[in-house]
mmCIF file with all atom_site columns, C-alpha atoms and ligand atoms in Angstrom:
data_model
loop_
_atom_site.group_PDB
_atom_site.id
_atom_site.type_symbol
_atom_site.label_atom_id
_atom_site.label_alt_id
_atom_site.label_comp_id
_atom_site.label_asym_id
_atom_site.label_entity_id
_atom_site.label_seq_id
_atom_site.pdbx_PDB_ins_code
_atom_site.Cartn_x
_atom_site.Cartn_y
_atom_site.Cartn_z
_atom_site.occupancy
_atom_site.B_iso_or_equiv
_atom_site.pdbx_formal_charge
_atom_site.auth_seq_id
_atom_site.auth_comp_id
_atom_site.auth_asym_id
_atom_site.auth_atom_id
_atom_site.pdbx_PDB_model_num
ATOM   1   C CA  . UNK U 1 1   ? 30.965 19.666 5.763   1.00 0.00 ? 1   UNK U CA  1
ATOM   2   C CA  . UNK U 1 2   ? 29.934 20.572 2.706   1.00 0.00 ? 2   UNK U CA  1
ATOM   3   C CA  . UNK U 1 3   ? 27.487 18.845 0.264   1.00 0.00 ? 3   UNK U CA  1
ATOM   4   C CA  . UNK U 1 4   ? 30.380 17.890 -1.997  1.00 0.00 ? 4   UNK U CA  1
ATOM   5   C CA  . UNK U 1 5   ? 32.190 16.113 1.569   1.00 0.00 ? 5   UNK U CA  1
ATOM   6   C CA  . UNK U 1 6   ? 29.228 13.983 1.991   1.00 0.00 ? 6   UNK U CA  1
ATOM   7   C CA  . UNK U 1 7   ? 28.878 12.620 -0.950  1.00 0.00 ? 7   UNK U CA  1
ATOM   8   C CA  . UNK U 1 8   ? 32.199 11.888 -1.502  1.00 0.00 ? 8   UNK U CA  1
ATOM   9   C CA  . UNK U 1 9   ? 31.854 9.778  1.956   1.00 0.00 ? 9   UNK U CA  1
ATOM   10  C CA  . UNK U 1 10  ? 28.562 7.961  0.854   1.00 0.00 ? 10  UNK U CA  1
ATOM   11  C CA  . UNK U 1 11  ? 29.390 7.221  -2.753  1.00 0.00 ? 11  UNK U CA  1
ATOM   12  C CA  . UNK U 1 12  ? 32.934 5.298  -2.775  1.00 0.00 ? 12  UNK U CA  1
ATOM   13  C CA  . UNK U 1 13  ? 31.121 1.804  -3.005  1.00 0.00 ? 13  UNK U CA  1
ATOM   14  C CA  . UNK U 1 14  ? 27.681 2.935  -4.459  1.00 0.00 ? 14  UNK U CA  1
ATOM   15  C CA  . UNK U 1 15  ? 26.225 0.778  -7.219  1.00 0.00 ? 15  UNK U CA  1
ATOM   16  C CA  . UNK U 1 16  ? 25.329 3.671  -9.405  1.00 0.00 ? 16  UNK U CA  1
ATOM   17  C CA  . UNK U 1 17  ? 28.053 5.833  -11.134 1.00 0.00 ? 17  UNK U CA  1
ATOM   18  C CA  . UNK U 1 18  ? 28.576 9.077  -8.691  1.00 0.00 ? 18  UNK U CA  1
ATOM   19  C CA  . UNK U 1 19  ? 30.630 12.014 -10.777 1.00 0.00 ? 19  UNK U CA  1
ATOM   20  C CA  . UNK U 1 20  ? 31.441 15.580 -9.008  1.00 0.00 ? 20  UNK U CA  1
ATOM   21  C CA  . UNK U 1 21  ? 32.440 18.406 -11.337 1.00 0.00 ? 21  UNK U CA  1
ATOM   22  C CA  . UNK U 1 22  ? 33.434 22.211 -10.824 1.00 0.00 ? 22  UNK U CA  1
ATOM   23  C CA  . UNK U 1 23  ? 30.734 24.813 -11.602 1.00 0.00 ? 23  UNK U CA  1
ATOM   24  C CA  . UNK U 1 24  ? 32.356 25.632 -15.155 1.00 0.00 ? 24  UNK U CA  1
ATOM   25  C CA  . UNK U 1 25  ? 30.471 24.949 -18.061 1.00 0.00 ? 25  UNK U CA  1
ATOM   26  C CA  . UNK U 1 26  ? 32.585 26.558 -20.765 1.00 0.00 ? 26  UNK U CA  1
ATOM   27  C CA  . UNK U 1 27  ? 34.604 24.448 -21.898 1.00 0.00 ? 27  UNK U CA  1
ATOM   28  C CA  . UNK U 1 28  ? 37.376 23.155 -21.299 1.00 0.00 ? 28  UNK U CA  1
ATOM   29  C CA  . UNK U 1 29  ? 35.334 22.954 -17.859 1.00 0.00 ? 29  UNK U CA  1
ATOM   30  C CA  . UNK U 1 30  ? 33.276 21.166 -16.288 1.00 0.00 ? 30  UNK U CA  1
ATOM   31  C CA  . UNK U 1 31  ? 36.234 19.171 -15.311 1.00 0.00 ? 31  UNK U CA  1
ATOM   32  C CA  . UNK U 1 32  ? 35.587 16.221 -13.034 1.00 0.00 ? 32  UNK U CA  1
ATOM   33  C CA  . UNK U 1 33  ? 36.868 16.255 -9.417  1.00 0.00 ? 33  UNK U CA  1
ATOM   34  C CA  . UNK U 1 34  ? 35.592 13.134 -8.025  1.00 0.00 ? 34  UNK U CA  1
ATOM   35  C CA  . UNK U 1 35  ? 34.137 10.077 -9.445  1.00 0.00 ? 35  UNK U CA  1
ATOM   36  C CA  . UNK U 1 36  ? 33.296 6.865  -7.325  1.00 0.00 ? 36  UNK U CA  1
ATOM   37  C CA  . UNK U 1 37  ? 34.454 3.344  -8.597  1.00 0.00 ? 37  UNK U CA  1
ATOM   38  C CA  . UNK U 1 38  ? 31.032 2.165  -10.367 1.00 0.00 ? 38  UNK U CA  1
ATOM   39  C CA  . UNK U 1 39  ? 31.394 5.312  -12.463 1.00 0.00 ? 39  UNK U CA  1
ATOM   40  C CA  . UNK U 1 40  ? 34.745 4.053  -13.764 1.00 0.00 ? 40  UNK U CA  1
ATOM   41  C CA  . UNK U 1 41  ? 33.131 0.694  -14.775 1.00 0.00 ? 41  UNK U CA  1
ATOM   42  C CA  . UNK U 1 42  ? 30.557 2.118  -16.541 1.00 0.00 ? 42  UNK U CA  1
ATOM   43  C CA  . UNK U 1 43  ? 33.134 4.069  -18.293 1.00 0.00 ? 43  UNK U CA  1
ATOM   44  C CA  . UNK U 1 44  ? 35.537 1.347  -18.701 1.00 0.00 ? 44  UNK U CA  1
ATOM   45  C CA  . UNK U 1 45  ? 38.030 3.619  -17.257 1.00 0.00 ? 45  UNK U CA  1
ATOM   46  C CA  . UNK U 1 46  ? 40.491 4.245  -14.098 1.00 0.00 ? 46  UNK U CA  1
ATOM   47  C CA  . UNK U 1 47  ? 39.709 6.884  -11.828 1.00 0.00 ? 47  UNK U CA  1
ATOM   48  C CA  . UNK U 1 48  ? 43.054 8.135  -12.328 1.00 0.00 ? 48  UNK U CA  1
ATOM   49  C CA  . UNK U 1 49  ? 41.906 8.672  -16.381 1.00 0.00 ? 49  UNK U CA  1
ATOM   50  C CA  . UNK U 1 50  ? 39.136 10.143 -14.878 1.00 0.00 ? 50  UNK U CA  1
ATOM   51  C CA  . UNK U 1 51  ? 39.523 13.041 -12.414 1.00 0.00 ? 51  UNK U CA  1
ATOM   52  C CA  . UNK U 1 52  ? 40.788 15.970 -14.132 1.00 0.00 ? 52  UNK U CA  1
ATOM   53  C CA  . UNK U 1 53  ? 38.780 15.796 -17.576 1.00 0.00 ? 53  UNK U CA  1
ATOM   54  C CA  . UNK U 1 54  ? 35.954 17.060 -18.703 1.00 0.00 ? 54  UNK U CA  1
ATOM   55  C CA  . UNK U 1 55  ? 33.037 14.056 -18.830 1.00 0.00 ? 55  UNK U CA  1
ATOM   56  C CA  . UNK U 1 56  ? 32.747 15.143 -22.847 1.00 0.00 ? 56  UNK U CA  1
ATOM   57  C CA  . UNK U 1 57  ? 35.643 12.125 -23.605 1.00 0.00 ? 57  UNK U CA  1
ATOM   58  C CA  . UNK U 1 58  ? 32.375 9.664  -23.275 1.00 0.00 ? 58  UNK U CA  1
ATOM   59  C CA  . UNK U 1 59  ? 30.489 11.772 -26.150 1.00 0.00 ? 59  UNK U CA  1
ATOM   60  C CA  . UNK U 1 60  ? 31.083 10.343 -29.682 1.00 0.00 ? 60  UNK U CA  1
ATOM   61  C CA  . UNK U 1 61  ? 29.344 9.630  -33.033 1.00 0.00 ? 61  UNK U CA  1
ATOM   62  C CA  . UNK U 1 62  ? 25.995 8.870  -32.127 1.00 0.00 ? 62  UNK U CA  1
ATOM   63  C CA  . UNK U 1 63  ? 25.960 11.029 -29.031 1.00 0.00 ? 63  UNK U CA  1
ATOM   64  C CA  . UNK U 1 64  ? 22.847 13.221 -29.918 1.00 0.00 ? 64  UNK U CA  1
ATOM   65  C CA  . UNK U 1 65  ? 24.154 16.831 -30.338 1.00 0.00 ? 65  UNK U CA  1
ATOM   66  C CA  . UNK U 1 66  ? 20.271 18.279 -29.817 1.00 0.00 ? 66  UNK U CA  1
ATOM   67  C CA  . UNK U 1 67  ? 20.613 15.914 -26.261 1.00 0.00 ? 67  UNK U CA  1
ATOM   68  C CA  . UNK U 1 68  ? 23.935 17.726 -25.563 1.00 0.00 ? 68  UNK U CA  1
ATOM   69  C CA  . UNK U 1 69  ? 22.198 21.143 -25.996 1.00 0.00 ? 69  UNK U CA  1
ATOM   70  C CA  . UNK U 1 70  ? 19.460 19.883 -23.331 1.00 0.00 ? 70  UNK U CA  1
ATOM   71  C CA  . UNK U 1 71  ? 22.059 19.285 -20.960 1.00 0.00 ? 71  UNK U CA  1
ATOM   72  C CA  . UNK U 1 72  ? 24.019 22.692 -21.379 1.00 0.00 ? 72  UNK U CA  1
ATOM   73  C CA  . UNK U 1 73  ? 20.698 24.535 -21.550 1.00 0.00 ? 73  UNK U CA  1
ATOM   74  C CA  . UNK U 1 74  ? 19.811 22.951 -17.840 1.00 0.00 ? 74  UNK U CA  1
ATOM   75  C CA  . UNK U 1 75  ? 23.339 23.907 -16.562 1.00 0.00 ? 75  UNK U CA  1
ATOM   76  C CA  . UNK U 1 76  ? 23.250 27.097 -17.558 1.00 0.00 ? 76  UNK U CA  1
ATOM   77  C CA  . UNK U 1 77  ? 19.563 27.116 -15.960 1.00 0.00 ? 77  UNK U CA  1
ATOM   78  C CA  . UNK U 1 78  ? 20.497 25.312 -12.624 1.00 0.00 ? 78  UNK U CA  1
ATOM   79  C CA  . UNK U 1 79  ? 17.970 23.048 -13.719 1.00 0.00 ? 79  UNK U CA  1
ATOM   80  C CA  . UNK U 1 80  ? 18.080 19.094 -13.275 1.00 0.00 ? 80  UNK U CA  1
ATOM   81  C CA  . UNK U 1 81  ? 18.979 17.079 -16.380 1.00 0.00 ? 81  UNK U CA  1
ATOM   82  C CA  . UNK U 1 82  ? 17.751 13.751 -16.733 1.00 0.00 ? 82  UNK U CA  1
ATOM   83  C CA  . UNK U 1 83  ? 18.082 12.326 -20.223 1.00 0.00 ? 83  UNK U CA  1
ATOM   84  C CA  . UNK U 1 84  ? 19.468 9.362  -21.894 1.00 0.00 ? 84  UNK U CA  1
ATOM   85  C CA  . UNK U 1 85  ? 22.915 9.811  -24.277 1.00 0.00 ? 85  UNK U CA  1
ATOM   86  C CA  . UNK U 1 86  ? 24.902 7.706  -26.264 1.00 0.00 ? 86  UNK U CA  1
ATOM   87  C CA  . UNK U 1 87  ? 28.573 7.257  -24.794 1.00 0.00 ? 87  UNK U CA  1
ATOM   88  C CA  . UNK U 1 88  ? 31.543 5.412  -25.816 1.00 0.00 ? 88  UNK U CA  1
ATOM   89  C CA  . UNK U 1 89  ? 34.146 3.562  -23.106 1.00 0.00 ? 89  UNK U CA  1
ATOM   90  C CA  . UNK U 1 90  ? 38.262 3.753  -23.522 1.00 0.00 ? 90  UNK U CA  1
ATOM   91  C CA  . UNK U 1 91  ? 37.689 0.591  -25.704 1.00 0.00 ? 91  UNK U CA  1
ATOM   92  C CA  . UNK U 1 92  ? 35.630 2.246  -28.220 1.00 0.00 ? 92  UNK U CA  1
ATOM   93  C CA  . UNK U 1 93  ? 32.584 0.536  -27.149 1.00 0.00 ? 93  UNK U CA  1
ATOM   94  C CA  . UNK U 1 94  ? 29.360 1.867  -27.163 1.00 0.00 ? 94  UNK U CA  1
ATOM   95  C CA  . UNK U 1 95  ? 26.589 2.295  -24.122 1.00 0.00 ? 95  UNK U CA  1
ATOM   96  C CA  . UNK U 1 96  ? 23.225 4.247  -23.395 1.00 0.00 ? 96  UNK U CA  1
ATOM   97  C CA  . UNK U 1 97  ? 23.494 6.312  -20.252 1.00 0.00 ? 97  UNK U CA  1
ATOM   98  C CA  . UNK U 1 98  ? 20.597 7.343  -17.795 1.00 0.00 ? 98  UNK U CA  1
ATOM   99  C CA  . UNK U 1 99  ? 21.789 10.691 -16.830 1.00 0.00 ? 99  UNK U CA  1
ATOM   100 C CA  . UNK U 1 100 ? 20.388 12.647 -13.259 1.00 0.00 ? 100 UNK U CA  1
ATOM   101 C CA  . UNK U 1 101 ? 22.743 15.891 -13.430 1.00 0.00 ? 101 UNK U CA  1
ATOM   102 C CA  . UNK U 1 102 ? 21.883 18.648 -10.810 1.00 0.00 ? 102 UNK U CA  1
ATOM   103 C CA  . UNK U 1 103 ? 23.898 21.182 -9.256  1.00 0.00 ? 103 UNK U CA  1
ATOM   104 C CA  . UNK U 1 104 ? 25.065 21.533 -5.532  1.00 0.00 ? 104 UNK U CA  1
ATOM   105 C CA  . UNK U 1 105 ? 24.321 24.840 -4.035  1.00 0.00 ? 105 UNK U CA  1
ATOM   106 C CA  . UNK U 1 106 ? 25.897 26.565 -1.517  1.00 0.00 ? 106 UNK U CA  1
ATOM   107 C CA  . UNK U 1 107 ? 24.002 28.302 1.401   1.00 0.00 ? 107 UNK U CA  1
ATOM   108 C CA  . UNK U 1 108 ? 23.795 31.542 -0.744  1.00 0.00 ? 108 UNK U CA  1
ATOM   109 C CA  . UNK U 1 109 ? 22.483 29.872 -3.649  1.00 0.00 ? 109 UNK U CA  1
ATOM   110 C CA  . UNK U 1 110 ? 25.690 29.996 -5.538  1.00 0.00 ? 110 UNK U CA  1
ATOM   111 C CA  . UNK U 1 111 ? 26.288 26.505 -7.736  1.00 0.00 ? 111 UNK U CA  1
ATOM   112 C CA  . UNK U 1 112 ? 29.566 24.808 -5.936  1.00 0.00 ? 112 UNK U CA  1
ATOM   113 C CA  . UNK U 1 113 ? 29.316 22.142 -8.124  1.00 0.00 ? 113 UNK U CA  1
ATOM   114 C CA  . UNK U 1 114 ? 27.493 19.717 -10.251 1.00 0.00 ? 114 UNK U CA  1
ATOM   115 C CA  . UNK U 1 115 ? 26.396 15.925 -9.501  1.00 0.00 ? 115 UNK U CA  1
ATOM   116 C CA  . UNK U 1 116 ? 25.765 13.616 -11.837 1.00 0.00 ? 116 UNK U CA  1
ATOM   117 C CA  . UNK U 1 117 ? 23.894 10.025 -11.432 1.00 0.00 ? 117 UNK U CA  1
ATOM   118 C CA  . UNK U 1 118 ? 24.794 7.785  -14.184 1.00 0.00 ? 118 UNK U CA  1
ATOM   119 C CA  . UNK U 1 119 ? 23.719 4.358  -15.297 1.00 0.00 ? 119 UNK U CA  1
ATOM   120 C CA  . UNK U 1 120 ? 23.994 2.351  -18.307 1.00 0.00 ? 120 UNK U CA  1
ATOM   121 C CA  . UNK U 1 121 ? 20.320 1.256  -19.668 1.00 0.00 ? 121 UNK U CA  1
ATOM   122 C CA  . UNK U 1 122 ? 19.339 -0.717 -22.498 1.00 0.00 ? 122 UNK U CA  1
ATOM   123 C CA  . UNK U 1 123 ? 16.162 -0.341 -24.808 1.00 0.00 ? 123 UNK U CA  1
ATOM   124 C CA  . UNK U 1 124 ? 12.956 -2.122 -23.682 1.00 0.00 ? 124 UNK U CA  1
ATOM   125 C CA  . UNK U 1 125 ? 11.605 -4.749 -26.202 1.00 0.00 ? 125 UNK U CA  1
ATOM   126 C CA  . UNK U 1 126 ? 8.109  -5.083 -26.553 1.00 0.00 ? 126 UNK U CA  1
ATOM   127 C CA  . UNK U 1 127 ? 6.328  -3.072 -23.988 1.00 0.00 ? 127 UNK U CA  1
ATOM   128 C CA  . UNK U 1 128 ? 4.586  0.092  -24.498 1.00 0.00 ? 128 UNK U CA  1
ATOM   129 C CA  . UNK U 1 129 ? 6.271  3.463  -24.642 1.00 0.00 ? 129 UNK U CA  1
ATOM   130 C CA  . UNK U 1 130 ? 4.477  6.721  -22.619 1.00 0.00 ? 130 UNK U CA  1
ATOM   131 C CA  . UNK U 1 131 ? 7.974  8.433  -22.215 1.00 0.00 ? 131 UNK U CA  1
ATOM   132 C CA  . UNK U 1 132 ? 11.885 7.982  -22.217 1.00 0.00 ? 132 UNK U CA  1
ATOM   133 C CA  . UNK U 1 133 ? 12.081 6.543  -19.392 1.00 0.00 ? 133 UNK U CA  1
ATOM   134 C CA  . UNK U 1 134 ? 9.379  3.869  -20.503 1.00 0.00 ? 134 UNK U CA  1
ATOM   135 C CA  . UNK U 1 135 ? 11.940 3.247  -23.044 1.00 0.00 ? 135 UNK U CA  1
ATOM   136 C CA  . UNK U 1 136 ? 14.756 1.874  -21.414 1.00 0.00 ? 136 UNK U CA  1
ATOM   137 C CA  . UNK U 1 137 ? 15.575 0.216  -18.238 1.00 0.00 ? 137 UNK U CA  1
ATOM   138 C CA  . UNK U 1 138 ? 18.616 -0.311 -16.254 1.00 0.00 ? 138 UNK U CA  1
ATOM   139 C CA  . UNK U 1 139 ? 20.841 -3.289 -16.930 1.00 0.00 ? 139 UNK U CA  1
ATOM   140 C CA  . UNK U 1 140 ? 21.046 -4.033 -13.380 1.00 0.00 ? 140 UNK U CA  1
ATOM   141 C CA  . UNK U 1 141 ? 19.201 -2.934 -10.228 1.00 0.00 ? 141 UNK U CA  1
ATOM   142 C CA  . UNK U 1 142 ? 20.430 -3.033 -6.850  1.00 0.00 ? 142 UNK U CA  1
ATOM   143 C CA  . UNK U 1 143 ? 19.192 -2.453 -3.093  1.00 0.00 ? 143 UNK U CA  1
ATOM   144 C CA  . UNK U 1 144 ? 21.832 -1.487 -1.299  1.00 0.00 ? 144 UNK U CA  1
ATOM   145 C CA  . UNK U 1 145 ? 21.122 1.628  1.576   1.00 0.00 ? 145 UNK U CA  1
ATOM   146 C CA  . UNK U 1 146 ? 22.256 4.409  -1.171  1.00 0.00 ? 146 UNK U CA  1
ATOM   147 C CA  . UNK U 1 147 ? 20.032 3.383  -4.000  1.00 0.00 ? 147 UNK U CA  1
ATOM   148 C CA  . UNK U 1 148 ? 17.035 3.533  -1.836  1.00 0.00 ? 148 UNK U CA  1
ATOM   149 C CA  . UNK U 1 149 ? 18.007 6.806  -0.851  1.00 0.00 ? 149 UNK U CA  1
ATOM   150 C CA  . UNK U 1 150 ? 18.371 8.072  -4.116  1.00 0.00 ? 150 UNK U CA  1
ATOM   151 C CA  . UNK U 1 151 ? 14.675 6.530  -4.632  1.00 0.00 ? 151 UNK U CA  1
ATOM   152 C CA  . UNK U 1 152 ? 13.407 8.268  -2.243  1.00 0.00 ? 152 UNK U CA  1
ATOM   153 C CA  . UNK U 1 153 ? 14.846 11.857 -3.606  1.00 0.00 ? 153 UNK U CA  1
ATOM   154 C CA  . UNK U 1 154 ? 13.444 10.004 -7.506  1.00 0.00 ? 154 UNK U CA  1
ATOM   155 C CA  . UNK U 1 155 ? 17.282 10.089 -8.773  1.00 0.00 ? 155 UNK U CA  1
ATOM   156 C CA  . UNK U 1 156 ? 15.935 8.615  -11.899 1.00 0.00 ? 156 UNK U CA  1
ATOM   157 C CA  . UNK U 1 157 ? 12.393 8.385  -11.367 1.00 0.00 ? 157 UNK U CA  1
ATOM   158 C CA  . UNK U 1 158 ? 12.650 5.028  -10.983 1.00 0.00 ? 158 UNK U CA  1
ATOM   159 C CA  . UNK U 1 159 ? 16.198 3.899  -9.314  1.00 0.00 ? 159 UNK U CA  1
HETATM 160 C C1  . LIG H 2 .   ? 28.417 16.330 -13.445 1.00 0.00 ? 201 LIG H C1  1
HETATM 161 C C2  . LIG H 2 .   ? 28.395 16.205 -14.960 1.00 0.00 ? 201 LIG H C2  1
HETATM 162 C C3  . LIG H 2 .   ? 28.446 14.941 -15.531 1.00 0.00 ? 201 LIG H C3  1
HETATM 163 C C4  . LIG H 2 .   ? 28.414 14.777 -16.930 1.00 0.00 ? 201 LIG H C4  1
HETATM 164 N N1  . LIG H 2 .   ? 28.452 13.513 -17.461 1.00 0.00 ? 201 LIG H N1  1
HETATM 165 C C5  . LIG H 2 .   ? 28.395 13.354 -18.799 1.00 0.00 ? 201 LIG H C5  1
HETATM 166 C C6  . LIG H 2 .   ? 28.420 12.047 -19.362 1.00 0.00 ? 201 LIG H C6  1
HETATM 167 O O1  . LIG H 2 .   ? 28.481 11.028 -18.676 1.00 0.00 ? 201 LIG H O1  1
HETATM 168 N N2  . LIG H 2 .   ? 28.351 11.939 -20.707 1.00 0.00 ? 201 LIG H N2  1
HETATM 169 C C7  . LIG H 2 .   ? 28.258 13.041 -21.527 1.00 0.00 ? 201 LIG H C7  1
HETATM 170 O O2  . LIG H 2 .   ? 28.205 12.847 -22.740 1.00 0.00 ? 201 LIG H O2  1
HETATM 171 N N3  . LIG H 2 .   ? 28.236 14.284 -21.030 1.00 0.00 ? 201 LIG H N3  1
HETATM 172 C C8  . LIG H 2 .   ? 28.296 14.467 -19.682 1.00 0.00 ? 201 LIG H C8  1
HETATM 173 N N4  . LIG H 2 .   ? 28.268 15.748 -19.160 1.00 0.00 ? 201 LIG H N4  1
HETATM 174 C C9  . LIG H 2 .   ? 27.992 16.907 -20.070 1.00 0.00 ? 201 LIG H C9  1
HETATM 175 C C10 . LIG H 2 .   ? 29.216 17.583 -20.666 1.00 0.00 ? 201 LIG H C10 1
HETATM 176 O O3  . LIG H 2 .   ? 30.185 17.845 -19.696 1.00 0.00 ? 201 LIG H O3  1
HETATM 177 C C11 . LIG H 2 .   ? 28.777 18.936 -21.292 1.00 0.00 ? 201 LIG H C11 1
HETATM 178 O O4  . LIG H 2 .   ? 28.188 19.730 -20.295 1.00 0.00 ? 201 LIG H O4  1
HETATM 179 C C12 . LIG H 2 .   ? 27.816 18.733 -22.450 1.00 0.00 ? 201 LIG H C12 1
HETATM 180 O O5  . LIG H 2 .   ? 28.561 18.180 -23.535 1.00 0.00 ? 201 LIG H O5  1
HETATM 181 C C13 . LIG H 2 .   ? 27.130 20.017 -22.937 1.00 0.00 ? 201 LIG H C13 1
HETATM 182 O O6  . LIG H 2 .   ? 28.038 21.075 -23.075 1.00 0.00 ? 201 LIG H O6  1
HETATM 183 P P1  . LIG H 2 .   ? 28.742 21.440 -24.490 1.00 0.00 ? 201 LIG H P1  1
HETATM 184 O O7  . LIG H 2 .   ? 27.627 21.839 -25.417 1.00 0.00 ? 201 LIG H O7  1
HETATM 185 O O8  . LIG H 2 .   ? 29.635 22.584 -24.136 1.00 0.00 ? 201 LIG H O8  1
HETATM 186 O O9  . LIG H 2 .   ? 29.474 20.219 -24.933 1.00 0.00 ? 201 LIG H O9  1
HETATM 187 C C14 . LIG H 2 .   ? 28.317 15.924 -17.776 1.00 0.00 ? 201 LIG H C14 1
HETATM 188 C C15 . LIG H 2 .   ? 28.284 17.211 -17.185 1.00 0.00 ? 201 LIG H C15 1
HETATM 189 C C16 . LIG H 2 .   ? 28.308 17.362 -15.800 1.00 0.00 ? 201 LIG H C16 1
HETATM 190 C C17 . LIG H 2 .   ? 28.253 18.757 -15.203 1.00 0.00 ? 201 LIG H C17 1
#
C-alpha cells in the first residue's frame, strides 16, 4: 500500500480538508487526484469540480503572490509549507486558509505526490501576536481519532 492508499482510506470523513496532488509543479500541474469531503466544504465545491484541477482555482485578488512564491519555493525544495493564503469558494466568497503542504516520498526518495492539510482560520482579536500562527485560529476544532493524529505529527502546530 502505498502512502497515497492510506490516506485515501483514513481521510474520507476527516474534519480537516485532505487534498492529494501529482508531483508536477509546472503548471498546468499539480493537478489534484483526491480530495476528501471536508476539503470540498471548505471550498464550497463538489469533489467532482475538484479532482482533476489544479488547487490554483482557490487563488484570487488578495491571494498574496510573495505567499504563492513561498509555497512553490518549498515544492521545488521538498520542503513543508505551512502558511496562511487568501482563497476564494465557487461563490466568489472569500476565506483564510491554514495550509500544511508536504510531499509523499517513495522508498527511493522520489516525491510520489504532495499532501496538503487545509483549514479555514480567522484573525485573532485582541491577543498578542509572536508569529502567524498566533495570528489566526481555526474556526472550528474537532477531536475526532485523525485530528489527534495529525497533532501528534504537529500538522499545523497546533491542530
Ligand atoms: C497538495 C497541494 C495543495 C494546494 N492547495 C492550495 C490551496 O488550497 N490554495 C492555493 O492557493 N494554492 C494551493 N496550492 C498551490 C498551487 O497549486 C501552486 O503550487 C502555487 O500557486 C504556487 O505555484 P505557482 O507559482 O506556479 O502558481 C496547493 C499545492 C499543492 C501541491
Amino acid at each position: 500500500m502505498t502512502a497515497f492508499e492510506l490516506i485515501r482510506a483514513l481521510a474520507h470523513d476527516a474534519p480537516i480538508g485532505i487534498v492529494v496532488t501529482d508531483p508536477m509543479i509546472e503548471s498546468p500541474g499539480p493537478t489534484i487526484l483526491y480530495a476528501n469531503a471536508a476539503f470540498g466544504r471548505l471550498v464550497g465545491r463538489d469533489l467532482a469540480d475538484i479532482v482533476g484541477h489544479s488547487p490554483r482555482f482557490m487563488q484570487g485578488r488578495e491571494t498574496r503572490r510573495a505567499t504563492l512564491d513561498a509555497y512553490r519555493h518549498a515544492l521545488v525544495a521538498g520542503e513543508r509549507f505551512h502558511g496562511y493564503l487568501a482563497n476564494y469558494r465557487a461563490d466568489g466568497t472569500k476565506y483564510r486558509a491554514e495550509i500544511d503542504c508536504r510531499p509523499l516520498r517513495a522508498a527511493d526518495g522520489r516525491i510520489e505526490n504532495f499532501i496538503s492539510f487545509e483549514r479555514e482560520v480567522i484573525r485573532r482579536i485582541g491577543r498578542p501576536v509572536g508569529s502567524a500562527a498566533g495570528r489566526y485560529e481555526p474556526t472550528s476544532v474537532s477531536n475526532d481519532a485523525l485530528t489527534g493524529v495529525l497533532r501528534a505529527l504537529n500538522v499545523f502546530e497546533h491542530v
